[in-house]
Coordinates of C-alpha atoms and ligand atoms in Angstrom, one line a residue:
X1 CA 0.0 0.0 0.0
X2 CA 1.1 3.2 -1.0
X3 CA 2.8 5.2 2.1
X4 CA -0.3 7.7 2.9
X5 CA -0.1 10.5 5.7
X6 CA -3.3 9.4 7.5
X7 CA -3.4 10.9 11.0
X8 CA -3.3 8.2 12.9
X9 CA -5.3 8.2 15.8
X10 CA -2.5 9.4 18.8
X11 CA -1.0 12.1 16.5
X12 CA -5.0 13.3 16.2
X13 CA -5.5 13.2 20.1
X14 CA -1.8 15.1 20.7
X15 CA -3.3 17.8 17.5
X16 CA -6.4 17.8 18.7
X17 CA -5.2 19.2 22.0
X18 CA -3.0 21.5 20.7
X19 CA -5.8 23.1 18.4
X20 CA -8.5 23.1 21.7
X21 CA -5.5 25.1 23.6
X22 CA -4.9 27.4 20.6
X23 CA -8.4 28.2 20.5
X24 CA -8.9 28.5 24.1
X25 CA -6.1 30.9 24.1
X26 CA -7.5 32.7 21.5
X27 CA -10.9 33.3 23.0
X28 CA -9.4 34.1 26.6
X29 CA -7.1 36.8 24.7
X30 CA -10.1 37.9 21.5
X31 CA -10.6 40.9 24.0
X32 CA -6.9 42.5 23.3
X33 CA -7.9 42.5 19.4
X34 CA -8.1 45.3 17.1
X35 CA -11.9 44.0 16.5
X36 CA -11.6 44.5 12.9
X37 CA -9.3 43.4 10.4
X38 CA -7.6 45.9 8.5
X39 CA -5.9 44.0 5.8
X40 CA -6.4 45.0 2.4
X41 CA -7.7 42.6 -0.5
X42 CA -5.1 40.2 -1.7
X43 CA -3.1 40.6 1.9
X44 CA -4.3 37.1 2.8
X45 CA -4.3 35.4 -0.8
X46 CA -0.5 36.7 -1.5
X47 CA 0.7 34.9 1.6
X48 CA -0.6 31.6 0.1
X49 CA 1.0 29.7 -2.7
X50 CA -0.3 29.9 -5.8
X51 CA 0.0 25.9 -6.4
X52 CA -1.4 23.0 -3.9
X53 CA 1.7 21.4 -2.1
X54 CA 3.4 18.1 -3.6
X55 CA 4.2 16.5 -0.5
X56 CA 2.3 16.4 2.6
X57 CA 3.3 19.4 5.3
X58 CA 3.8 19.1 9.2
X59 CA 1.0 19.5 11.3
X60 CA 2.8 22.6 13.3
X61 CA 4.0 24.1 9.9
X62 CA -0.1 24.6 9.1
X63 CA -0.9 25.4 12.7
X64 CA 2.1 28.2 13.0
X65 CA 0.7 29.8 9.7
X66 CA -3.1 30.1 11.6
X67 CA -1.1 32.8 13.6
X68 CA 0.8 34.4 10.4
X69 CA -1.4 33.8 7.6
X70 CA -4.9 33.8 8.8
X71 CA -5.2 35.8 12.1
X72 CA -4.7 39.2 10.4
X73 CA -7.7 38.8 7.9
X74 CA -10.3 37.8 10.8
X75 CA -12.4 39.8 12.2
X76 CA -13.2 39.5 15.5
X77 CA -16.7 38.5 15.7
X78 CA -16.1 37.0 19.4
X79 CA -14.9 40.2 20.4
X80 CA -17.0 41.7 23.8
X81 CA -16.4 45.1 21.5
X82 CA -18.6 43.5 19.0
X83 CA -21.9 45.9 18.1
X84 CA -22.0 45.6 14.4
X85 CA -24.7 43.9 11.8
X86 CA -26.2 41.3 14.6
X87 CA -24.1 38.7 17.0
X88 CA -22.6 35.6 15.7
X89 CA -22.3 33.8 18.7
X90 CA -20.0 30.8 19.0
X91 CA -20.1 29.1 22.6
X92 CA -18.2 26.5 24.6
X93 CA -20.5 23.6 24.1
X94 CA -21.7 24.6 20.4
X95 CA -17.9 24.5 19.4
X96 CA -17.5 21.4 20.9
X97 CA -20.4 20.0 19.4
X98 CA -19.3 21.2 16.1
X99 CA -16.2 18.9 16.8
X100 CA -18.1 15.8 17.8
X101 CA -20.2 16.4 14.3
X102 CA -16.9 16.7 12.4
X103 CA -15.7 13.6 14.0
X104 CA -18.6 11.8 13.3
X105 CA -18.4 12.7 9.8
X106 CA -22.6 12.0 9.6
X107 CA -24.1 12.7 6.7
X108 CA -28.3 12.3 7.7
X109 CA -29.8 12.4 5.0
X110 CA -32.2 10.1 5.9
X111 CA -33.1 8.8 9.3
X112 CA -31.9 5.6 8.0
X113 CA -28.4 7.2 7.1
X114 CA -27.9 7.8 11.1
X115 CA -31.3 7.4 12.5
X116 CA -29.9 10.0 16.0
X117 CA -29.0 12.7 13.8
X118 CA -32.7 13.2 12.7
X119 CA -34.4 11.8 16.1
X120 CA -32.7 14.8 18.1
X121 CA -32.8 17.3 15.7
X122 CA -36.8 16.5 16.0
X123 CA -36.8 16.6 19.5
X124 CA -34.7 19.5 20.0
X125 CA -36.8 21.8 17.0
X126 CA -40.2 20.5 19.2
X127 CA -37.7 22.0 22.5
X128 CA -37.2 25.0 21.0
X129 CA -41.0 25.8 19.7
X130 CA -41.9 25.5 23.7
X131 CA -38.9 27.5 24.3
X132 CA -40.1 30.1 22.1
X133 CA -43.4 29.8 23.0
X134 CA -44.6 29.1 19.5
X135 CA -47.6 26.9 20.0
X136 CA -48.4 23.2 18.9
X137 CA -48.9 23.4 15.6
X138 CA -45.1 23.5 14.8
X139 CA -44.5 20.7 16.9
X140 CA -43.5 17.0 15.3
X141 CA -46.5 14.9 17.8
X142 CA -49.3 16.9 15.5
X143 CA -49.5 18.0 11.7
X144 CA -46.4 20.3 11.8
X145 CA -42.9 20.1 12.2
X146 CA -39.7 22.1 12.7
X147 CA -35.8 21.1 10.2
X148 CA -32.3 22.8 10.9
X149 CA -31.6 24.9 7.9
X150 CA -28.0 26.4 7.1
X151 CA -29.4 29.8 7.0
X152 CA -33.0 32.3 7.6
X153 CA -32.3 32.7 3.3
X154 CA -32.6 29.0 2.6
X155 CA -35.6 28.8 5.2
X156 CA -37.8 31.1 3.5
X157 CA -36.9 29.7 -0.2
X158 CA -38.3 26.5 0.9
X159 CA -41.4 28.1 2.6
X160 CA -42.0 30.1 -0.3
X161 CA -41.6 26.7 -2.8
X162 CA -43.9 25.4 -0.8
X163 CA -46.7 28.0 -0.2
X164 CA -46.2 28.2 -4.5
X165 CA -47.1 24.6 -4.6
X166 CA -50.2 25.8 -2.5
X167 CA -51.1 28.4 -4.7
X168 CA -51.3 26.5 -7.6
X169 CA -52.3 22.9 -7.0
X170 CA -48.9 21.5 -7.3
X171 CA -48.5 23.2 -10.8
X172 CA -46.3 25.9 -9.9
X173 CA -43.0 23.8 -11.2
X174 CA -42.0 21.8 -8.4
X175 CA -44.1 18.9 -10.3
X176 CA -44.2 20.7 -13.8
X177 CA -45.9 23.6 -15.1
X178 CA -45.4 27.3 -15.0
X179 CA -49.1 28.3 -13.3
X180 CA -46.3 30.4 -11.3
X181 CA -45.9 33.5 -13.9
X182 CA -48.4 35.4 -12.1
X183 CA -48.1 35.3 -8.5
X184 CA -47.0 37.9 -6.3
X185 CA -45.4 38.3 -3.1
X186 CA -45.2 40.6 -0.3
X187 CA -43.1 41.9 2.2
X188 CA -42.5 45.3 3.7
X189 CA -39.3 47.9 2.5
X190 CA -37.9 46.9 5.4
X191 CA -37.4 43.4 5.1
X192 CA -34.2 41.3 4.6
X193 CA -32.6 40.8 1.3
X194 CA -33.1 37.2 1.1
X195 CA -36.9 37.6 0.4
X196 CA -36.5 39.4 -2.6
X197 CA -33.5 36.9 -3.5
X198 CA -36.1 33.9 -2.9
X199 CA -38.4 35.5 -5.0
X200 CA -36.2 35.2 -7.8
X201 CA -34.9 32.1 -7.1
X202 CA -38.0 30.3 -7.4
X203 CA -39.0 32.7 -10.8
X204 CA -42.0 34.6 -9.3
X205 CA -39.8 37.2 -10.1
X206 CA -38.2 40.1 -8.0
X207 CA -40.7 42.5 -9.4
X208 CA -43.4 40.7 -8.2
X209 CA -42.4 41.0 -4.8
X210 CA -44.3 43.9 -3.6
X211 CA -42.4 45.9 -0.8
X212 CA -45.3 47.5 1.5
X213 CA -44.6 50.6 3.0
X214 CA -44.0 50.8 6.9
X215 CA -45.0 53.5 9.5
X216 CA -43.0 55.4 11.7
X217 CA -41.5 52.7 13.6
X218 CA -40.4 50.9 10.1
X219 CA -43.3 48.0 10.9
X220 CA -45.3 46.9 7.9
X221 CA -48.8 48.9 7.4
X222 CA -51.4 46.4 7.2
X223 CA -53.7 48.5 5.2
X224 CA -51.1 49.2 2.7
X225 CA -50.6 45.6 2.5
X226 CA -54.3 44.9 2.3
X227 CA -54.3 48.0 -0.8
X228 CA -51.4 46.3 -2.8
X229 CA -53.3 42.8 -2.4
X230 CA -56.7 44.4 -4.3
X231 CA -55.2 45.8 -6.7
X232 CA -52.9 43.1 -7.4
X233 CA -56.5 41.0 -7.8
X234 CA -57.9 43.3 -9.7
X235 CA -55.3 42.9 -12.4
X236 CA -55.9 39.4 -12.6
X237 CA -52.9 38.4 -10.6
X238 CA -52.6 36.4 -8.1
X239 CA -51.3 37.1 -4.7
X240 CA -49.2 33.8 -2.8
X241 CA -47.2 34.6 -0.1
X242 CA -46.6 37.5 2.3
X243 CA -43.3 37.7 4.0
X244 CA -43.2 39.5 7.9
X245 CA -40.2 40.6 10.0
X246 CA -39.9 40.1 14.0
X247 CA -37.0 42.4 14.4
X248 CA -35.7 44.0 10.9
X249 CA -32.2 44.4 9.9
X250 CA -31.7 47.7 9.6
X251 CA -33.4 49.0 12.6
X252 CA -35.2 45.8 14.6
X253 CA -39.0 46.7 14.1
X254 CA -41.9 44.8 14.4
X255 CA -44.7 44.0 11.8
X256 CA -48.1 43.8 13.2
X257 CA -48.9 40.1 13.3
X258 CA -52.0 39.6 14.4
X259 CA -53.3 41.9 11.9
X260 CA -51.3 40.9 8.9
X261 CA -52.4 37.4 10.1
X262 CA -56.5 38.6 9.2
X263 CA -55.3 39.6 5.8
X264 CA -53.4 36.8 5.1
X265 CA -56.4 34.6 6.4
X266 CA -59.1 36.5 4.3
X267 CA -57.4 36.3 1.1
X268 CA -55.6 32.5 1.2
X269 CA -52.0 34.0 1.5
X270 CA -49.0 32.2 3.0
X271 CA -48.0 34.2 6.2
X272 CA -44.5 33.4 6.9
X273 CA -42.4 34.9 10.1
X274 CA -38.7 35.7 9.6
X275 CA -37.8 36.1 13.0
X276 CA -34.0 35.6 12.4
X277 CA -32.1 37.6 15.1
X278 CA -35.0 38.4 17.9
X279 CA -36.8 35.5 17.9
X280 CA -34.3 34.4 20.4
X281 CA -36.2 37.4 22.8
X282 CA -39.0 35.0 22.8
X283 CA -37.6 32.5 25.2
X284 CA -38.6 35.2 27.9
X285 CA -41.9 36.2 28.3
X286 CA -42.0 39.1 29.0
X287 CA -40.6 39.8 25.4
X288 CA -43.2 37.5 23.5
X289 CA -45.5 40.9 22.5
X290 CA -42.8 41.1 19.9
X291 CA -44.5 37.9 17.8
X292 CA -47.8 38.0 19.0
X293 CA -49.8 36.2 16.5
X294 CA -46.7 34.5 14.9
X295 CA -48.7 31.2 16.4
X296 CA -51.1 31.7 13.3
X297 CA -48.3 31.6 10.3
X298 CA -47.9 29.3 7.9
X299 CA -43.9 29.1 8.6
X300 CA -41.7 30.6 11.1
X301 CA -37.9 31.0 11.2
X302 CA -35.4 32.2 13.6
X303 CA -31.5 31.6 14.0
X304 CA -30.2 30.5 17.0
X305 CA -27.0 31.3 15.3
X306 CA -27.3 35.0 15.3
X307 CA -27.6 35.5 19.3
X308 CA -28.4 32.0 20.6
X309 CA -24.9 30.4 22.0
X310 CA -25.2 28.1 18.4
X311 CA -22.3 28.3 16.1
X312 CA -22.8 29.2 12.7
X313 CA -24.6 27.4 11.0
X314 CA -28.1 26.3 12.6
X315 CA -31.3 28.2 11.4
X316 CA -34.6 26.9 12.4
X317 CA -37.4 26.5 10.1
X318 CA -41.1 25.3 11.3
X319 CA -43.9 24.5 9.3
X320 CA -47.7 24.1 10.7
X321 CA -48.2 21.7 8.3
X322 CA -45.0 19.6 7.0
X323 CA -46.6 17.8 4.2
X324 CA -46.9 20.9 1.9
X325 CA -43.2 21.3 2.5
X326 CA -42.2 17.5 2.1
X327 CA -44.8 17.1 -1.1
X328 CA -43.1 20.0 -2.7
X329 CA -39.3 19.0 -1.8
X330 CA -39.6 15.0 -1.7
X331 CA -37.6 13.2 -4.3
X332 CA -36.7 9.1 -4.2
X333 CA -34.7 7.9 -6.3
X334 CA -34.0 3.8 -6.4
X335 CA -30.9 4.7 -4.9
X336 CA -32.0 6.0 -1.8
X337 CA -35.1 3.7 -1.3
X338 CA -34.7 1.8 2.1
X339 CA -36.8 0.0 4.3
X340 CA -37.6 3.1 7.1
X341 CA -38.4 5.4 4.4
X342 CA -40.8 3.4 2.2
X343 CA -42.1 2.0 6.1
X344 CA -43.8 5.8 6.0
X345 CA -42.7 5.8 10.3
X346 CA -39.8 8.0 10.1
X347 CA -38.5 12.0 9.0
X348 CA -36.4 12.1 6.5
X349 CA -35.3 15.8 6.9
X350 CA -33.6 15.2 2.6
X351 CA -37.3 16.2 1.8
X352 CA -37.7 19.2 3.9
X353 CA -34.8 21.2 2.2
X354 CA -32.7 22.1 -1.2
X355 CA -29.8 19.7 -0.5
X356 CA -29.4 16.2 -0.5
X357 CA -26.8 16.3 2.3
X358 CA -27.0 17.2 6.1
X359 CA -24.8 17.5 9.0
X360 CA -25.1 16.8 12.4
X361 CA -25.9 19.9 13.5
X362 CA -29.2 19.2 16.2
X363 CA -26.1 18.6 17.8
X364 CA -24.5 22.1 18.8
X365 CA -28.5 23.3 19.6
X366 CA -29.0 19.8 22.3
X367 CA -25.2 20.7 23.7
X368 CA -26.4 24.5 24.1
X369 CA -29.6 24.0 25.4
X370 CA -28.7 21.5 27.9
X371 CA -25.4 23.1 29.0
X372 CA -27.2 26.4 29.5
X373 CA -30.9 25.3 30.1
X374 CA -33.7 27.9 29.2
X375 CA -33.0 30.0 32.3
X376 CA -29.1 30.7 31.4
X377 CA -30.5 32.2 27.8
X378 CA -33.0 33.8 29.3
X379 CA -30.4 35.8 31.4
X380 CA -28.2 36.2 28.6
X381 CA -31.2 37.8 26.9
X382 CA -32.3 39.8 29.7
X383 CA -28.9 41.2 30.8
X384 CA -28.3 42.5 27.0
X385 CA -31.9 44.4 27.0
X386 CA -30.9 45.9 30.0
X387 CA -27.7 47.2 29.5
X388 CA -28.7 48.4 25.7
X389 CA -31.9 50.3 28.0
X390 CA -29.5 51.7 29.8
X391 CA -27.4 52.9 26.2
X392 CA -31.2 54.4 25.1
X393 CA -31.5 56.7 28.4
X394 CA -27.3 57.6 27.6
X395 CA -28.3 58.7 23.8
X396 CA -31.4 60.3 25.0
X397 CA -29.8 62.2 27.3
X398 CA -27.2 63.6 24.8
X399 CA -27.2 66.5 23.0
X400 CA -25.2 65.3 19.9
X401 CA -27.2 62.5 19.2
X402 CA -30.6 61.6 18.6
X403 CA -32.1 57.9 18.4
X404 CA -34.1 57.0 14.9
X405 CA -36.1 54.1 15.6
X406 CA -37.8 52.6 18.7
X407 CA -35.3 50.5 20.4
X408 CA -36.8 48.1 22.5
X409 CA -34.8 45.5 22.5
X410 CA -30.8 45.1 21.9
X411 CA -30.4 47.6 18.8
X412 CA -30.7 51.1 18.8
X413 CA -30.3 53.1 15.7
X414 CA -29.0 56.9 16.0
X415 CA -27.6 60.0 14.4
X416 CA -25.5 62.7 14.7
X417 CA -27.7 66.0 14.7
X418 CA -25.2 67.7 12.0
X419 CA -26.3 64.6 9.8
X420 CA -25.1 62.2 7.8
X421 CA -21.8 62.9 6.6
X422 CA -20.5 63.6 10.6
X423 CA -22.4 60.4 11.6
X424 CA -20.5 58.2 9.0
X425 CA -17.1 60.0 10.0
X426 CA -18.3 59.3 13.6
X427 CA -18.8 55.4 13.0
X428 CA -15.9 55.4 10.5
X429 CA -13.5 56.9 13.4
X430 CA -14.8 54.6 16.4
X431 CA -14.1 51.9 13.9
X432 CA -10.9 52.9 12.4
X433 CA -9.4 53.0 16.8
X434 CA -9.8 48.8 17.0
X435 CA -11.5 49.1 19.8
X436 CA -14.7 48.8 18.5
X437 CA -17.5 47.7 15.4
X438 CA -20.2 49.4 14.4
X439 CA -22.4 48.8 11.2
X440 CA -24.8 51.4 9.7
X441 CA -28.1 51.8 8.1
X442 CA -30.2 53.8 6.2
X443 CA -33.3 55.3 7.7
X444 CA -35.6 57.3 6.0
X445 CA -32.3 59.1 4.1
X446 CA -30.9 59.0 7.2
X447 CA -27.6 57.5 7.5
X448 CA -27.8 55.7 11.2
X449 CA -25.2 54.1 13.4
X450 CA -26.4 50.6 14.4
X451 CA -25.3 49.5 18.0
X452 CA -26.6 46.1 18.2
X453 CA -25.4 44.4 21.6
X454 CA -25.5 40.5 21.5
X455 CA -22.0 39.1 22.0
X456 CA -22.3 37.2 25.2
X457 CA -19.1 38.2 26.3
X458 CA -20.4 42.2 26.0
X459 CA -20.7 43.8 29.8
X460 CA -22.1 47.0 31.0
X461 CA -18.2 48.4 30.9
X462 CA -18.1 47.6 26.9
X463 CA -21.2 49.2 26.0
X464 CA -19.8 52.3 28.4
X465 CA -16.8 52.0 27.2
X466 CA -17.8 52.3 23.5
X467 CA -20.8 54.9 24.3
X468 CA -18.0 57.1 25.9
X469 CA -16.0 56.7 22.1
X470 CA -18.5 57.9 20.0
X471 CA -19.6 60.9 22.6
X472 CA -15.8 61.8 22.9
X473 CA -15.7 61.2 18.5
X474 CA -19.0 63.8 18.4
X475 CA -18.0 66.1 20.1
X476 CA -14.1 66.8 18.7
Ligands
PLP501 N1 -33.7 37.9 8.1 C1 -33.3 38.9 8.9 C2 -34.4 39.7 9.6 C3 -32.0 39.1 9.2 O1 -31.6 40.1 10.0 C4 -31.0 38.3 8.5 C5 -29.6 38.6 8.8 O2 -29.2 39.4 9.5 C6 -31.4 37.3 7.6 C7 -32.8 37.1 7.4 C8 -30.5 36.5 6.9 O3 -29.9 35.5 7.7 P1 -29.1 34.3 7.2 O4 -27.7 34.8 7.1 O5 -29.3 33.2 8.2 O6 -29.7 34.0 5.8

């Protein structure tokens, strides 16, 4: 046999240690780090061959160049300085999960391809639909269901295939046919990209995604959805699908549910819920008001790896009623025929998404949920409204700023009162120090700096700390 540089299993155990120590130092030290990178394009490329080796390296040759060649292009993400976009959380016992998937190299398919894979990530989607307080029509015991998705983008492409099956009696090109060309969509200006990128994914067409205008808050008008849907019937089209936001990008608002909900119900539309960064809030009650109603929808999705403890990836996706989703998504071929399947008595999560192939990942959610248990997210997610309160009474307060958008939650949206071009400069110099990330936004054509809070590592001292830059930025 050909002399092959397997890692035998000792050299794996003496790596693997070294790796869990490099990365334990790493997160005890992510802290000291500029919290962006400041390389420019090409920095990281040039420092890599331009040809694959011949010959096999030494393991501390690759580890010595995660230091030189890869540290300077990250950006600290785990950083306690981190307020831009939303949190990416990575946690002890997701990243270990992570590693236990990797090791098992499972790919679950089907149940019958590693029958655990899909029976926790069942149990632990019906967990986190009580944990959320979502109701029982997403759980697996009646006619619903909930599937780990990569991503919230994915999610609604496969609610919206299937609410298009729905629209048109399976002709809608799942199972043939084009009695697709005139449906339309809807979703509010404020929603996420990936709606409109669904839409034209699945050939309804990006212009037949209506975007409804929102109120002051930047929450979808129900009567201006209710408008768009008449006249859209009165030009002999046919509305599908309408698309709501708990907690918007830009600024976090929150579409009116309940009354979206009536619409949807009086004119047979698909009422999905993208919930994708604050449907985590939900695990406390006192923050349910945000999806009031979101019991009702046809689909829900949040991300538990936005501010959840889960690594990236791991989106949840629940339907109330999986067999739309399944009949539009299910293909068998001979090759994948096996007993369990054609038995009809078990998931087999292949038909409830675009790939084939799954990993493990119901993993990293039962390893989060069970090291922390409800009550340790809950304080997570309590501790981070509070101190970002607190951040609303310091802007309030200050004569520089002023806040653009309700802030209820963990993200608060403000602007310098000279305007836009000082309020970029503002974000731009807090960033440019390494001490710090923001991202911005655009509200009503006003450019707004977005302090989302989220990182679990973040204390009351960071979120001073970085209030105090920006004040001492505004005011020089
Ligand atoms: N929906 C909302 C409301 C978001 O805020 C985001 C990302 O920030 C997404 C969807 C997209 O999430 P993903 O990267 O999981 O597709």
């Amino acid at each position: 046999m050909a002399d092959i540089p397997h890692m035998d299993p000792e050299s794996f155990r003496r790596h693997g240690h070294e790796v869990i120590d490099w990365l334990a130092d790493y997160l005890s030290d992510v802290e000291s780090r500029p919290v962006m990178s400041t390389v420019e394009p090409g920095d990281v490329s040039g420092m890599i061959p331009s040809h694959p080796p011949e010959s096999g390296e030494a393991f501390s040759s690759i580890m010595s160049d995660l230091d030189k060649v890869v540290m300077p292009g990250i950006t600290h993400w785990q950083s306690p300085n981190w307020f831009s976009y939303f949190p990416s959380n990575s946690s002890g016992p997701s990243i270990l999960a992570d590693l236990v998937s990797s090791g098992l190299g499972v790919q679950g398919m089907l149940w019958s391809t590693s029958p655990a894979c899909t029976e926790i990530e069942t149990r632990m989607l019906d967990w986190m639909a009580e944990l959320l307080g979502l109701g029982d029509r997403f759980l697996s015991t009646g006619t619903g269901g909930g599937v780990i998705q990569d991503t919230a983008s994915s999610a609604v492409v496969c609610a919206m295939i299937a609410a298009r099956d729905r629209a048109t009696d399976g002709k809608g090109s799942s199972h043939g046919g084009s009695a697709h060309e005139t449906l339309v969509a809807y979703t509010s200006t404020q929603a996420h990209s990936s709606i409109e990128k669904a839409a034209g994914i699945l050939g309804i067409g990006r212009t037949n995604l209506r975007l409804i205008e929102v109120d002051e808050t930047y929450a979808m008008c129900p009567v201006a959805l209710g408008k768009a849907i008449e006249a859209d019937l009165a030009a002999g089209l046919r509305p599908f699908f309408v698309s709501t936001t708990v907690g918007t990008t830009a600024s976090g608002a929150f579409d009116p549910l309940e009354q979206i909900h009536d619409i949807c119900r009086e004119h047979g539309l698909w009422f999905h819920v993208d919930a994708a960064m604050f449907g985590t809030a939900a695990c406390c009650e006192e923050y349910r008001w945000i999806q009031a109603g979101c019991q009702a929808a046809d689909s829900y999705t949040m991300n538990p790896h936005k501010w959840m403890l889960v690594n990236f990836d791991c989106n949840c996706l629940w339907v109330a009623d999986r067999s739309e989703l399944i009949n539009s998504l299910s293909i068998l071929p001979d090759y994948l025929r096996n007993q369990a399947t054609t038995s009809g008595a078990v998931i087999d999560y292949r038909d409830w998404q675009i790939p084939l192939g799954r990993r493990f990942r119901a993993l990293k959610l039962w390893f989060v949920l069970r090291h922390y248990g409800a009550e340790g997210i809950r304080s997570m997610v309590r501790d981070h409204v509070a101190m970002m309160q607190e951040l609303v009474g310091w802007i309030r307060e200050d004569g520089n700023f002023e806040l653009m958008a309700p802030a209820p939650l963990t993200l608060a949206c403000f602007s310098h009162v000279d305007g836009n071009e000082r309020t970029r400069a503002i974000m731009e110099a807090a960033n440019a120090t390494g001490k710090v990330a923001f991202s911005h936004a655009t509200l009503d054509g006003r450019y707004v700096i977005r302090f989302s809070i989220g990182q679990w590592r973040t204390s009351r001292a960071h979120v001073k700390a970085a209030w105090e830059l920006l004040q001492s930025l505004s005011v020089s």
